[in-house]
Short mmCIF file of N, CA and C in Angstrom, two decimals:
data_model
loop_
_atom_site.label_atom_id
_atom_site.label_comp_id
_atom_site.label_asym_id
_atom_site.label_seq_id
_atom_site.Cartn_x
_atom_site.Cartn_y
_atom_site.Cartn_z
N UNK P 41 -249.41 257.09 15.37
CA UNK P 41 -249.64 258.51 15.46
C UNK P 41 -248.53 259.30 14.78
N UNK P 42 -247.71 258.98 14.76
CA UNK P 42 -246.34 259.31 14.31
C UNK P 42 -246.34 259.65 12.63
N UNK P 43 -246.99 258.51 12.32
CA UNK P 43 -246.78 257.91 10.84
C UNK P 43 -247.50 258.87 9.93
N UNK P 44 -248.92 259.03 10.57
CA UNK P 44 -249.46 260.43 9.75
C UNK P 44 -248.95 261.66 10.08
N UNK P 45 -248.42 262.12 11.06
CA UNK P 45 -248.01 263.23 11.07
C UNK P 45 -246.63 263.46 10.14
N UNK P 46 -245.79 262.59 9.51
CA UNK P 46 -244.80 262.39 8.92
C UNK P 46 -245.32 262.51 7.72
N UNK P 47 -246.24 261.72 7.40
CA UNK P 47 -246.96 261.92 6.44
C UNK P 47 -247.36 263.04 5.56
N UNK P 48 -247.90 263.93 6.72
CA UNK P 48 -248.63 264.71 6.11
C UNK P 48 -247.51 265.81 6.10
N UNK P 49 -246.25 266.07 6.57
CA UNK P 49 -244.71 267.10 6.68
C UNK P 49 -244.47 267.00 5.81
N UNK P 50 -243.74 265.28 4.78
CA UNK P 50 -243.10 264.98 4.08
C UNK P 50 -243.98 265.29 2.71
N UNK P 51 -245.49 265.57 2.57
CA UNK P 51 -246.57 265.60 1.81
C UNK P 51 -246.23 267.13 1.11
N UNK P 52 -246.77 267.97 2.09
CA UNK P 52 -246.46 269.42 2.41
C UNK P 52 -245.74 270.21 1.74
N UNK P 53 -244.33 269.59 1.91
CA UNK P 53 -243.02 270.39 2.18
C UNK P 53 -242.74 270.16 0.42
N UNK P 54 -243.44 268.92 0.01
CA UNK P 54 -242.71 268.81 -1.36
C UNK P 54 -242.61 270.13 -2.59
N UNK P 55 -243.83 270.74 -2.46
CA UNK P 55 -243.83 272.27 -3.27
C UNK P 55 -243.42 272.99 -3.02
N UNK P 56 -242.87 273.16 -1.66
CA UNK P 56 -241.91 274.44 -1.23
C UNK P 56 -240.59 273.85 -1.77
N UNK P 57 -240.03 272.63 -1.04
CA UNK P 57 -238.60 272.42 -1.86
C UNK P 57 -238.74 272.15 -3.02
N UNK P 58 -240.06 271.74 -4.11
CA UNK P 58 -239.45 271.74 -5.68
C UNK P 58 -239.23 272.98 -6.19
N UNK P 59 -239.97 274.38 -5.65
CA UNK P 59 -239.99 275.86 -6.36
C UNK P 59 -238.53 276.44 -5.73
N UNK P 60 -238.07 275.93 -4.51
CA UNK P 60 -236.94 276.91 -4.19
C UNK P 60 -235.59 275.74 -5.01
N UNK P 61 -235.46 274.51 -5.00
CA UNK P 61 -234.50 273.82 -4.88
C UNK P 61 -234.65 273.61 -6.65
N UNK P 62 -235.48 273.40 -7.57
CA UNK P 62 -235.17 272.62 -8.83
C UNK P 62 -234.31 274.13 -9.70
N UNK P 63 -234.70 275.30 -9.72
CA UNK P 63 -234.34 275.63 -10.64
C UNK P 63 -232.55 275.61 -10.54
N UNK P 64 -232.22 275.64 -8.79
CA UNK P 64 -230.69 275.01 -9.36
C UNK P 64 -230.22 273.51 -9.23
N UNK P 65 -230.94 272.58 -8.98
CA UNK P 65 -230.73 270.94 -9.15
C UNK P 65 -231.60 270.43 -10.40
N UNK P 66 -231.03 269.30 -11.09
CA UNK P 66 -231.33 268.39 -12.00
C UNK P 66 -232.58 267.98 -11.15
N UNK P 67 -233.71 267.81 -12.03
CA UNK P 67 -235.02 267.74 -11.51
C UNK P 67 -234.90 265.58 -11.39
N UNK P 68 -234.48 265.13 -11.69
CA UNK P 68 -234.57 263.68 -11.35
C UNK P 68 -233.43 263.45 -10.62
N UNK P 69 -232.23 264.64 -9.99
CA UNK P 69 -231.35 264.53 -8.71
C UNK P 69 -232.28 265.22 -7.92
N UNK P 70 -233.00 265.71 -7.95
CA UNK P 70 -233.70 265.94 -6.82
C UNK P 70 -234.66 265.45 -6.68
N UNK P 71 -235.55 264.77 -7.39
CA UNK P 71 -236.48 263.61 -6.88
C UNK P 71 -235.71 261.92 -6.06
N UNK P 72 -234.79 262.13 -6.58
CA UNK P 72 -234.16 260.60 -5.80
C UNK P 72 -233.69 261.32 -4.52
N UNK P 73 -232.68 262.57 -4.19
CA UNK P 73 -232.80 262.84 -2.55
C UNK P 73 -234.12 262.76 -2.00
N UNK P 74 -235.17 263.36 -2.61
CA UNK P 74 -236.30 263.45 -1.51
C UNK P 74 -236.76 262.16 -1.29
N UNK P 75 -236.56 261.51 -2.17
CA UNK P 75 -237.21 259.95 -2.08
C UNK P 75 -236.11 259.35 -1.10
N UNK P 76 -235.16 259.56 -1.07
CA UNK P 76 -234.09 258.93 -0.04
C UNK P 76 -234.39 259.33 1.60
N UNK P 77 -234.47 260.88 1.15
CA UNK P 77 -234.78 260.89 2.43
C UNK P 77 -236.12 260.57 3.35
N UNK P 78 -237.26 260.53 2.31
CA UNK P 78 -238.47 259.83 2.89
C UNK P 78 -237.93 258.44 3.11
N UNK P 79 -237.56 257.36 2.37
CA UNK P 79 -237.02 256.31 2.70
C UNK P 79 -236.31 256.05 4.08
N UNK P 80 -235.11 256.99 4.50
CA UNK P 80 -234.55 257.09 5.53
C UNK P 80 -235.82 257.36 6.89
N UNK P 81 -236.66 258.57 6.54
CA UNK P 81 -237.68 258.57 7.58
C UNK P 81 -238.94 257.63 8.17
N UNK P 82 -239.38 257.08 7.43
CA UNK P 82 -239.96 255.70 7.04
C UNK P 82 -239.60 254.90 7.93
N UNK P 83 -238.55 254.30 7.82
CA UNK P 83 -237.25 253.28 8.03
C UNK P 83 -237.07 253.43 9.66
N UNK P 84 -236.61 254.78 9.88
CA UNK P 84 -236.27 254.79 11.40
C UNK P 84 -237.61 254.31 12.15
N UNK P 85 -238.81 255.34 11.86
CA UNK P 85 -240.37 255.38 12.51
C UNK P 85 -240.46 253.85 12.78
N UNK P 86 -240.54 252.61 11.26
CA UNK P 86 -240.64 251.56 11.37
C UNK P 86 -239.59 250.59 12.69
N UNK P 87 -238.38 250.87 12.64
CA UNK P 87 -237.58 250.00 13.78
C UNK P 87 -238.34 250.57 14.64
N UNK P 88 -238.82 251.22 15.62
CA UNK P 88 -239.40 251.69 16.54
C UNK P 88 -240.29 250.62 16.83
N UNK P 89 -241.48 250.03 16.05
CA UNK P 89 -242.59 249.02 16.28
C UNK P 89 -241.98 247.54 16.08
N UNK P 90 -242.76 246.54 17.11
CA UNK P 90 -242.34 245.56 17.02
C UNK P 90 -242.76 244.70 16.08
N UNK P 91 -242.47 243.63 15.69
CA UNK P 91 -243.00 242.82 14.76
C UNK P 91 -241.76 242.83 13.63
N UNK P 92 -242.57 242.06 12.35
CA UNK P 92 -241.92 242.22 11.30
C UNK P 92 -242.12 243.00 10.35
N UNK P 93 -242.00 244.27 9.82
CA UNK P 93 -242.44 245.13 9.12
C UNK P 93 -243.44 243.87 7.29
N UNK P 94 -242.42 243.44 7.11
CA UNK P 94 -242.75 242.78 5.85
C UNK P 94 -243.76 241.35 5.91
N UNK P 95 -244.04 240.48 7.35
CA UNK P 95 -244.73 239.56 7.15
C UNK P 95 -246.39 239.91 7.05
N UNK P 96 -247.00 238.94 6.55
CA UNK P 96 -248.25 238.80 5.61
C UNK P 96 -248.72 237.64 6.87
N UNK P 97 -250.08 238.23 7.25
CA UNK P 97 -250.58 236.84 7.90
C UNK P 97 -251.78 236.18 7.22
N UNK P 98 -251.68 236.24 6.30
CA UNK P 98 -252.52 235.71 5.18
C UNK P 98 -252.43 234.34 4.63
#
């Protein structure tokens, strides 16, 4: 439940921070923070569930 609602924030928000934030940041320094910080959000949500995020039962 979590995961889409993150989803759909981190989705959202991206056109408001590229129109206020690029014209004073380097437009590929500011695509790697946002990507970091989705990474970082991701990451926490995931330790939360048990299992192994990466195994395949295939």
């Amino acid at each position: 439940m979590v995961l889409p609602a993150l989803f759909v924030l981190l989705w959202s928000t991206g056109f408001i921070g590229a129109k206020y934030r690029l014209p004073y940041a380097d437009p590929l320094a500011f695509m790697v923070a946002r990507y970091v910080l989705v990474i970082v959000a991701l990451s926490l949500t995931e330790q939360g569930k048990n299992g192994d995020y990466f195994s395949s039962n295939c």
